[in-house]
Each structure stands twice: as structure tokens, then as C-alpha cells.
mmCIF file of C-alpha atoms in Angstrom:
data_model
loop_
_atom_site.group_PDB
_atom_site.id
_atom_site.type_symbol
_atom_site.label_atom_id
_atom_site.label_comp_id
_atom_site.label_asym_id
_atom_site.label_seq_id
_atom_site.Cartn_x
_atom_site.Cartn_y
_atom_site.Cartn_z
ATOM 1 C CA MET A 1 139.288 75.736 147.359
ATOM 2 C CA ILE A 2 135.499 76.537 147.285
ATOM 3 C CA HIS A 3 133.255 75.592 144.411
ATOM 4 C CA VAL A 4 129.852 77.245 144.153
ATOM 5 C CA GLN A 5 127.875 75.160 141.748
ATOM 6 C CA ASN A 6 124.565 76.563 140.097
ATOM 7 C CA ILE A 7 123.104 77.720 143.368
ATOM 8 C CA SER A 8 119.813 79.559 143.812
ATOM 9 C CA LYS A 9 118.107 81.481 146.600
ATOM 10 C CA SER A 10 114.483 82.605 146.953
ATOM 11 C CA PHE A 11 112.592 84.291 149.856
ATOM 12 C CA GLY A 12 108.846 83.136 149.504
ATOM 13 C CA GLU A 13 107.857 83.558 146.023
ATOM 14 C CA GLN A 14 110.638 86.149 145.163
ATOM 15 C CA SER A 15 113.712 84.730 143.473
ATOM 16 C CA LEU A 16 116.787 86.514 144.681
ATOM 17 C CA PHE A 17 119.224 84.895 142.239
ATOM 18 C CA SER A 18 119.627 81.636 140.331
ATOM 19 C CA GLY A 19 122.310 79.861 138.291
ATOM 20 C CA VAL A 20 125.326 81.293 140.330
ATOM 21 C CA SER A 21 128.457 79.372 139.897
ATOM 22 C CA TRP A 22 131.835 80.431 141.220
ATOM 23 C CA HIS A 23 135.355 78.883 141.804
ATOM 24 C CA LEU A 24 137.027 80.712 144.561
ATOM 25 C CA LYS A 25 140.813 80.297 143.894
ATOM 26 C CA ALA A 26 143.659 80.527 146.553
ATOM 27 C CA GLY A 27 145.635 83.720 146.565
ATOM 28 C CA LEU A 28 143.116 85.757 144.512
ATOM 29 C CA ARG A 29 141.319 88.851 145.567
ATOM 30 C CA TYR A 30 137.786 89.364 144.516
ATOM 31 C CA GLY A 31 135.464 92.332 144.532
ATOM 32 C CA LEU A 32 131.862 91.508 144.708
ATOM 33 C CA VAL A 33 129.329 93.925 143.300
ATOM 34 C CA GLY A 34 125.700 94.060 142.259
ATOM 35 C CA ALA A 35 122.601 96.134 142.626
ATOM 36 C CA ASN A 36 121.242 96.879 145.909
ATOM 37 C CA GLY A 37 119.239 93.831 147.028
ATOM 38 C CA ALA A 38 120.947 91.487 144.514
ATOM 39 C CA GLY A 39 121.908 89.160 147.340
ATOM 40 C CA LYS A 40 125.641 89.909 147.980
ATOM 41 C CA THR A 41 125.459 89.419 151.688
ATOM 42 C CA THR A 42 123.276 86.438 151.441
ATOM 43 C CA LEU A 43 125.786 84.882 148.997
ATOM 44 C CA LEU A 44 128.549 85.340 151.600
ATOM 45 C CA ARG A 45 126.464 83.887 154.267
ATOM 46 C CA MET A 46 125.728 80.858 152.082
ATOM 47 C CA ILE A 47 129.460 80.367 151.479
ATOM 48 C CA ILE A 48 130.157 80.271 155.216
ATOM 49 C CA GLY A 49 127.126 77.846 155.791
ATOM 50 C CA THR A 50 124.879 80.245 157.909
ATOM 51 C CA GLU A 51 122.390 80.675 155.035
ATOM 52 C CA SER A 52 120.614 77.716 153.358
ATOM 53 C CA VAL A 53 121.063 76.935 149.602
ATOM 54 C CA ASP A 54 117.740 76.411 147.792
ATOM 55 C CA GLY A 55 119.283 74.713 144.733
ATOM 56 C CA GLY A 56 122.806 73.735 143.599
ATOM 57 C CA SER A 57 125.586 73.147 146.003
ATOM 58 C CA ILE A 58 128.724 74.582 147.723
ATOM 59 C CA VAL A 59 131.673 72.364 147.979
ATOM 60 C CA ARG A 60 134.580 73.361 150.230
ATOM 61 C CA SER A 61 138.136 71.760 150.520
ATOM 62 C CA LYS A 62 138.484 69.664 153.624
ATOM 63 C CA GLY A 63 139.805 71.523 156.592
ATOM 64 C CA ILE A 64 139.582 74.932 155.017
ATOM 65 C CA GLN A 65 139.053 77.800 157.372
ATOM 66 C CA VAL A 66 136.795 80.590 156.181
ATOM 67 C CA GLY A 67 136.655 84.029 158.173
ATOM 68 C CA PHE A 68 133.593 86.373 157.770
ATOM 69 C CA LEU A 69 133.225 90.114 158.810
ATOM 70 C CA PRO A 70 129.655 90.974 158.694
ATOM 71 C CA GLN A 71 128.269 94.587 158.481
ATOM 72 C CA GLU A 72 127.375 94.440 162.141
ATOM 73 C CA VAL A 73 129.254 92.482 164.811
ATOM 74 C CA ASP A 74 128.384 91.421 168.365
ATOM 75 C CA PRO A 75 130.164 93.331 171.282
ATOM 76 C CA PHE A 76 133.073 91.675 173.015
ATOM 77 C CA GLU A 77 132.118 90.382 176.413
ATOM 78 C CA GLU A 78 135.357 90.314 178.317
ATOM 79 C CA GLY A 79 139.082 90.975 178.379
ATOM 80 C CA THR A 80 141.188 93.800 176.899
ATOM 81 C CA VAL A 81 141.067 94.796 173.227
ATOM 82 C CA LEU A 82 144.130 92.851 172.726
ATOM 83 C CA GLU A 83 143.100 89.842 174.557
ATOM 84 C CA ALA A 84 139.728 89.870 172.619
ATOM 85 C CA VAL A 85 141.558 89.826 169.247
ATOM 86 C CA LEU A 86 143.889 87.055 170.292
ATOM 87 C CA SER A 87 140.920 84.997 171.792
ATOM 88 C CA GLY A 88 139.559 84.398 168.256
ATOM 89 C CA ILE A 89 142.591 82.376 167.302
ATOM 90 C CA THR A 90 141.366 79.124 168.773
ATOM 91 C CA GLY A 91 144.353 76.880 168.186
ATOM 92 C CA TRP A 92 146.821 79.459 169.530
ATOM 93 C CA HIS A 93 144.657 80.208 172.543
ATOM 94 C CA THR A 94 144.299 76.456 173.426
ATOM 95 C CA ALA A 95 148.028 75.842 172.970
ATOM 96 C CA ARG A 96 148.847 78.756 175.202
ATOM 97 C CA GLU A 97 146.570 77.695 177.921
ATOM 98 C CA ARG A 98 147.947 74.152 177.783
ATOM 99 C CA LEU A 99 151.543 75.462 178.213
ATOM 100 C CA ALA A 100 150.520 77.732 181.161
ATOM 101 C CA ALA A 101 148.823 74.778 182.859
ATOM 102 C CA VAL A 102 151.919 72.549 182.529
ATOM 103 C CA GLN A 103 154.205 75.463 183.745
ATOM 104 C CA GLN A 104 151.688 76.015 186.682
ATOM 105 C CA ARG A 105 151.936 72.252 187.728
ATOM 106 C CA MET A 106 155.704 72.285 187.610
ATOM 107 C CA THR A 107 155.525 75.326 190.028
ATOM 108 C CA ASP A 108 152.957 73.652 192.384
ATOM 109 C CA ASP A 109 154.542 70.043 192.233
ATOM 110 C CA ALA A 110 158.198 69.998 192.690
ATOM 111 C CA PRO A 111 158.629 66.237 192.511
ATOM 112 C CA TRP A 112 156.767 65.968 189.429
ATOM 113 C CA ALA A 113 158.687 68.960 187.826
ATOM 114 C CA ALA A 114 161.956 67.079 188.354
ATOM 115 C CA SER A 115 160.502 64.007 186.504
ATOM 116 C CA PRO A 116 161.109 63.038 182.853
ATOM 117 C CA ASP A 117 157.328 63.103 182.326
ATOM 118 C CA ALA A 118 157.243 66.754 183.285
ATOM 119 C CA LEU A 119 160.114 67.626 180.841
ATOM 120 C CA LYS A 120 158.354 65.731 178.047
ATOM 121 C CA ALA A 121 154.982 67.374 178.813
ATOM 122 C CA LEU A 122 156.787 70.930 178.861
ATOM 123 C CA ASP A 123 158.440 70.085 175.578
ATOM 124 C CA ARG A 124 155.243 68.911 173.753
ATOM 125 C CA ALA A 125 153.273 71.961 175.115
ATOM 126 C CA ASP A 126 156.031 74.470 174.183
ATOM 127 C CA THR A 127 156.316 72.858 170.672
ATOM 128 C CA ALA A 128 152.548 73.109 170.138
ATOM 129 C CA TYR A 129 152.574 76.673 171.263
ATOM 130 C CA GLU A 130 155.368 77.752 168.977
ATOM 131 C CA ALA A 131 153.706 75.902 165.992
ATOM 132 C CA ALA A 132 150.622 77.914 166.633
ATOM 133 C CA GLY A 133 152.443 81.131 166.515
ATOM 134 C CA GLY A 134 153.790 81.464 170.030
ATOM 135 C CA GLU A 135 154.548 84.925 171.353
ATOM 136 C CA ALA A 136 154.776 86.300 167.788
ATOM 137 C CA MET A 137 151.017 86.451 167.779
ATOM 138 C CA PHE A 138 151.092 89.303 170.296
ATOM 139 C CA TYR A 139 153.108 91.290 167.857
ATOM 140 C CA ARG A 140 150.776 90.391 164.972
ATOM 141 C CA ALA A 141 147.741 91.438 166.873
ATOM 142 C CA GLN A 142 149.398 94.752 168.086
ATOM 143 C CA GLN A 143 150.420 95.466 164.489
ATOM 144 C CA ALA A 144 146.941 94.744 163.128
ATOM 145 C CA LEU A 145 145.301 96.937 165.800
ATOM 146 C CA GLY A 146 147.876 99.678 165.343
ATOM 147 C CA GLY A 147 147.437 99.646 161.513
ATOM 148 C CA LEU A 148 143.605 100.023 162.031
ATOM 149 C CA GLY A 149 143.965 103.054 164.239
ATOM 150 C CA PHE A 150 144.269 101.853 167.832
ATOM 151 C CA LYS A 151 146.781 103.602 169.906
ATOM 152 C CA ALA A 152 149.068 101.482 172.185
ATOM 153 C CA PRO A 153 147.307 102.432 175.439
ATOM 154 C CA GLU A 154 143.915 101.541 173.958
ATOM 155 C CA LEU A 155 144.947 97.983 173.439
ATOM 156 C CA HIS A 156 144.710 97.356 177.215
ATOM 157 C CA GLU A 157 141.311 98.956 177.772
ATOM 158 C CA PRO A 158 138.239 96.767 178.277
ATOM 159 C CA ALA A 159 137.012 95.334 174.892
ATOM 160 C CA LYS A 160 133.369 95.639 176.046
ATOM 161 C CA SER A 161 133.677 99.333 175.987
ATOM 162 C CA LEU A 162 134.099 99.380 172.142
ATOM 163 C CA SER A 163 131.142 100.444 170.018
ATOM 164 C CA GLY A 164 130.466 101.516 166.518
ATOM 165 C CA GLY A 165 133.473 101.887 164.192
ATOM 166 C CA TRP A 166 135.940 100.793 166.790
ATOM 167 C CA LEU A 167 134.182 97.602 167.452
ATOM 168 C CA MET A 168 134.226 96.916 163.716
ATOM 169 C CA ARG A 169 138.003 97.672 163.557
ATOM 170 C CA ALA A 170 138.730 95.261 166.398
ATOM 171 C CA ALA A 171 136.620 92.556 164.845
ATOM 172 C CA LEU A 172 138.448 93.195 161.415
ATOM 173 C CA ALA A 173 141.887 93.006 163.304
ATOM 174 C CA ARG A 174 140.757 89.600 164.796
ATOM 175 C CA LEU A 175 140.091 88.134 161.422
ATOM 176 C CA LEU A 176 143.425 89.493 159.935
ATOM 177 C CA VAL A 177 145.458 87.980 162.799
ATOM 178 C CA MET A 178 143.556 84.613 162.391
ATOM 179 C CA SER A 179 144.710 84.535 158.673
ATOM 180 C CA PRO A 180 142.010 82.081 157.282
ATOM 181 C CA GLU A 181 142.352 80.550 153.917
ATOM 182 C CA VAL A 182 139.275 82.444 152.772
ATOM 183 C CA LEU A 183 138.504 85.925 153.978
ATOM 184 C CA LEU A 184 134.979 87.189 153.345
ATOM 185 C CA LEU A 185 134.370 90.881 154.096
ATOM 186 C CA ASP A 186 131.115 92.689 153.904
ATOM 187 C CA GLU A 187 131.760 96.453 153.640
ATOM 188 C CA PRO A 188 135.048 96.414 155.455
ATOM 189 C CA THR A 189 135.978 99.985 154.810
ATOM 190 C CA ASN A 190 132.772 101.683 156.145
ATOM 191 C CA HIS A 191 134.488 102.718 159.437
ATOM 192 C CA LEU A 192 138.090 103.155 158.177
ATOM 193 C CA ASP A 193 139.771 106.558 157.926
ATOM 194 C CA LEU A 194 142.185 107.222 155.179
ATOM 195 C CA GLU A 195 145.307 106.126 157.088
ATOM 196 C CA ALA A 196 143.701 102.910 158.380
ATOM 197 C CA LEU A 197 142.367 102.232 154.843
ATOM 198 C CA SER A 198 145.803 102.666 153.294
ATOM 199 C CA TRP A 199 147.290 100.294 155.834
ATOM 200 C CA PHE A 200 144.423 97.706 155.180
ATOM 201 C CA GLU A 201 144.875 97.761 151.261
ATOM 202 C CA ASP A 202 148.614 97.234 151.924
ATOM 203 C CA PHE A 203 147.914 94.200 154.067
ATOM 204 C CA LEU A 204 145.512 92.641 151.623
ATOM 205 C CA ALA A 205 148.088 93.176 148.847
ATOM 206 C CA ASP A 206 150.352 90.841 150.735
ATOM 207 C CA TYR A 207 147.694 88.421 151.999
ATOM 208 C CA GLU A 208 148.349 84.763 150.852
ATOM 209 C CA GLY A 209 144.696 83.536 151.165
ATOM 210 C CA CYS A 210 141.698 84.220 149.043
ATOM 211 C CA VAL A 211 139.789 87.548 149.743
ATOM 212 C CA VAL A 212 136.279 88.496 148.737
ATOM 213 C CA ALA A 213 135.143 92.021 149.643
ATOM 214 C CA VAL A 214 131.611 93.464 149.134
ATOM 215 C CA SER A 215 132.056 97.246 149.023
ATOM 216 C CA HIS A 216 130.459 100.498 147.659
ATOM 217 C CA ASP A 217 133.736 102.228 147.817
ATOM 218 C CA ARG A 218 134.779 102.551 144.277
ATOM 219 C CA TYR A 219 138.300 103.845 145.158
ATOM 220 C CA PHE A 220 138.823 100.573 147.297
ATOM 221 C CA LEU A 221 137.570 98.462 144.472
ATOM 222 C CA SER A 222 139.850 100.248 142.100
ATOM 223 C CA ARG A 223 142.901 99.102 144.044
ATOM 224 C CA MET A 224 141.984 95.906 146.037
ATOM 225 C CA PRO A 225 140.570 93.242 143.534
ATOM 226 C CA GLN A 226 142.318 91.135 140.869
ATOM 227 C CA ARG A 227 138.778 89.927 139.832
ATOM 228 C CA MET A 228 135.379 91.528 139.852
ATOM 229 C CA MET A 229 132.322 89.444 140.423
ATOM 230 C CA ASP A 230 128.840 91.027 139.289
ATOM 231 C CA LEU A 231 125.978 89.332 140.977
ATOM 232 C CA THR A 232 122.682 89.544 138.961
ATOM 233 C CA ARG A 233 119.397 87.694 139.324
ATOM 234 C CA THR A 234 120.349 85.237 136.574
ATOM 235 C CA GLY A 235 123.925 84.602 137.594
ATOM 236 C CA LEU A 236 127.454 85.789 138.534
ATOM 237 C CA HIS A 237 129.802 87.325 135.848
ATOM 238 C CA GLU A 238 133.498 87.342 136.368
ATOM 239 C CA TYR A 239 135.771 90.166 135.068
ATOM 240 C CA THR A 240 139.556 90.202 135.226
ATOM 241 C CA GLY A 241 140.892 93.347 136.891
ATOM 242 C CA ALA A 242 139.456 95.867 139.272
ATOM 243 C CA TYR A 243 136.626 98.406 139.205
ATOM 244 C CA ASP A 244 137.451 100.260 136.009
ATOM 245 C CA ASP A 245 137.863 96.947 134.235
ATOM 246 C CA TRP A 246 134.522 95.836 135.490
ATOM 247 C CA ILE A 247 132.803 98.932 134.311
ATOM 248 C CA SER A 248 134.268 98.662 130.689
ATOM 249 C CA GLY A 249 133.699 94.856 130.469
ATOM 250 C CA ARG A 250 130.056 95.237 131.835
ATOM 251 C CA GLN A 251 129.446 97.765 129.085
ATOM 252 C CA MET A 252 130.835 95.553 126.479
ATOM 253 C CA ARG A 253 128.698 92.642 127.737
ATOM 254 C CA ILE A 254 125.504 94.823 127.632
ATOM 255 C CA GLU A 255 126.428 96.140 124.134
ATOM 256 C CA ASP A 256 126.807 92.419 122.974
ATOM 257 C CA GLN A 257 123.476 91.470 124.608
ATOM 258 C CA LEU A 258 121.764 94.364 122.742
ATOM 259 C CA LYS A 259 123.440 93.325 119.453
ATOM 260 C CA HIS A 260 122.345 89.823 119.994
ATOM 261 C CA LYS A 261 118.625 90.892 120.777
ATOM 262 C CA ALA A 262 118.748 93.063 117.670
ATOM 263 C CA GLN A 263 119.742 90.020 115.598
ATOM 264 C CA VAL A 264 116.999 87.884 117.007
ATOM 265 C CA ASP A 265 114.411 90.676 116.402
ATOM 266 C CA ARG A 266 115.499 90.927 112.781
ATOM 267 C CA LYS A 267 115.129 87.075 112.335
ATOM 268 C CA ARG A 268 111.795 87.151 114.070
ATOM 269 C CA ALA A 269 110.540 90.118 111.745
ATOM 270 C CA HIS A 270 111.896 88.160 108.713
ATOM 271 C CA LEU A 271 110.112 85.077 109.646
ATOM 272 C CA GLU A 272 106.862 86.881 110.233
ATOM 273 C CA ASN A 273 107.092 88.605 106.951
ATOM 274 C CA PHE A 274 107.686 85.330 105.287
ATOM 275 C CA VAL A 275 104.715 83.636 106.867
#
């Protein structure tokens, strides 16, 4: 799906990380962790292509759709909350406008409406709209917004009035309704209450695409991931399981490294004594 191959990133003379390789697999949920300043957000931006790669390469499967939720999102400019969420689904929105245009022409042009060409145009437009999700997309958007804490009347309020945590929730709902093959989330739980968080976790558990989440919420990381990815300056380490599995696995890796260092130190001391 996405192959990250030995990439590196520096800012000036400061190396952020190097030797990072990762094969993002379809249907897996990843938790991405690392020390503050390790470059987790930068890595996500490199995967979506908004941040350059200094070394190595990132190869994406042809036609793959990647969705990204940053820690800060731009305000919506127009439409209701529901319309703003649906407007992010480009293919569906285009198909719906095309169908509306055909229907409007049939209303305005009676002779054309009675022609075989009109019926064919209506059938093609309707088929494309249904293939893109059709009227069911309204239900999906309402379900996502409701799950993330919006009340029914609030869906029809101006989207530009949203701010702070509610803006983030609406942006998250838009991504969930889009259902991209790869979903990259940077601190998605920051503005969710317990009820919304519970719904969100259930949604991700059934999500068919690949999910990558950066989070400092250990409880979220204890339930959501199937793999933990630990980003360090010298590479990316993968652990099977969730947060607790990463903690124990990381400790074992550190102990192995210490044992290896002790062996090297003993050999060095032996050689020095021999010399």
C-alpha cells in the first residue's frame, strides 16, 4: 500500500531522523509514538507529500487515497456543518451536482426532457451518484457527526461558526465519511469527551482501511492499535500489539542493547589487556 524506504530528514545541520523504513499494510491500525520532537508529525506529512524527503523514498500504490487530520485545521468557509462535511467527498459532490444539473435541465427544457438523450443522461447521472454513495452519504455524515458529539439541530448551523474542539470534530467527521484507504491522525483524541471517544474507537475497530494515529493518550493507545511504531533518531521500530506490548517490548530491546554493549566492552577490555 505505502512503502517508506530508508528515509531521512534534517533541518539545517540538525538531523531529525534517518534510516526510517515502514510498510503500511491495508487493514492494520498503527499507533505512532516517540519522544517529543522525534518527528512524528513530520513523518506523517512526508507520507502525504506535504513535507520533502531528504533521503530515501516513499512509494504509494497507484490511485490510493490518503486522508490526514492535522493538530490544527483551517475554519470552514461556507455552508452548514453537514454540508461542510459532505463537501470533502469530492467524487460524491461532483456526481450530485451533475445529477442536479440534468434534473434542472429536464425541468427547464420540456422537449429535451421527453427525448431519449435526456433519459440516457439522467440514467448515467443517477448511476454515477448511486455509485458514489447516493443519499446514504447524508446518513453516514449525520452518523459520524452525531457520534462525535453534535446534536441534530447543530448540523444545520453555519460551519464557519465552529471553533476549537468542535472544528476539529467536524474535520474528523469529514475524514471518517470520506473513508480513505489510509487514514493519518495527529492527536485525534485531544478534543473528544469520553462518549465521543468511545464511539470513535468503535468506528476505528470496524474501519477497513489502514489507520495511523499519533497520540499521547495511553488509554487510546491501549485499545486502538494492532501495531506500535516507535520513532527514534536512528529508525522506526515495530511492535506487535498495543501500548502495553510496546512498553514491554521496548524494555526487552533496551536490555538486549545493554547486553550487547556489555559484551562489546568485555571484548574490547580483553583485547586491550592482550595488547
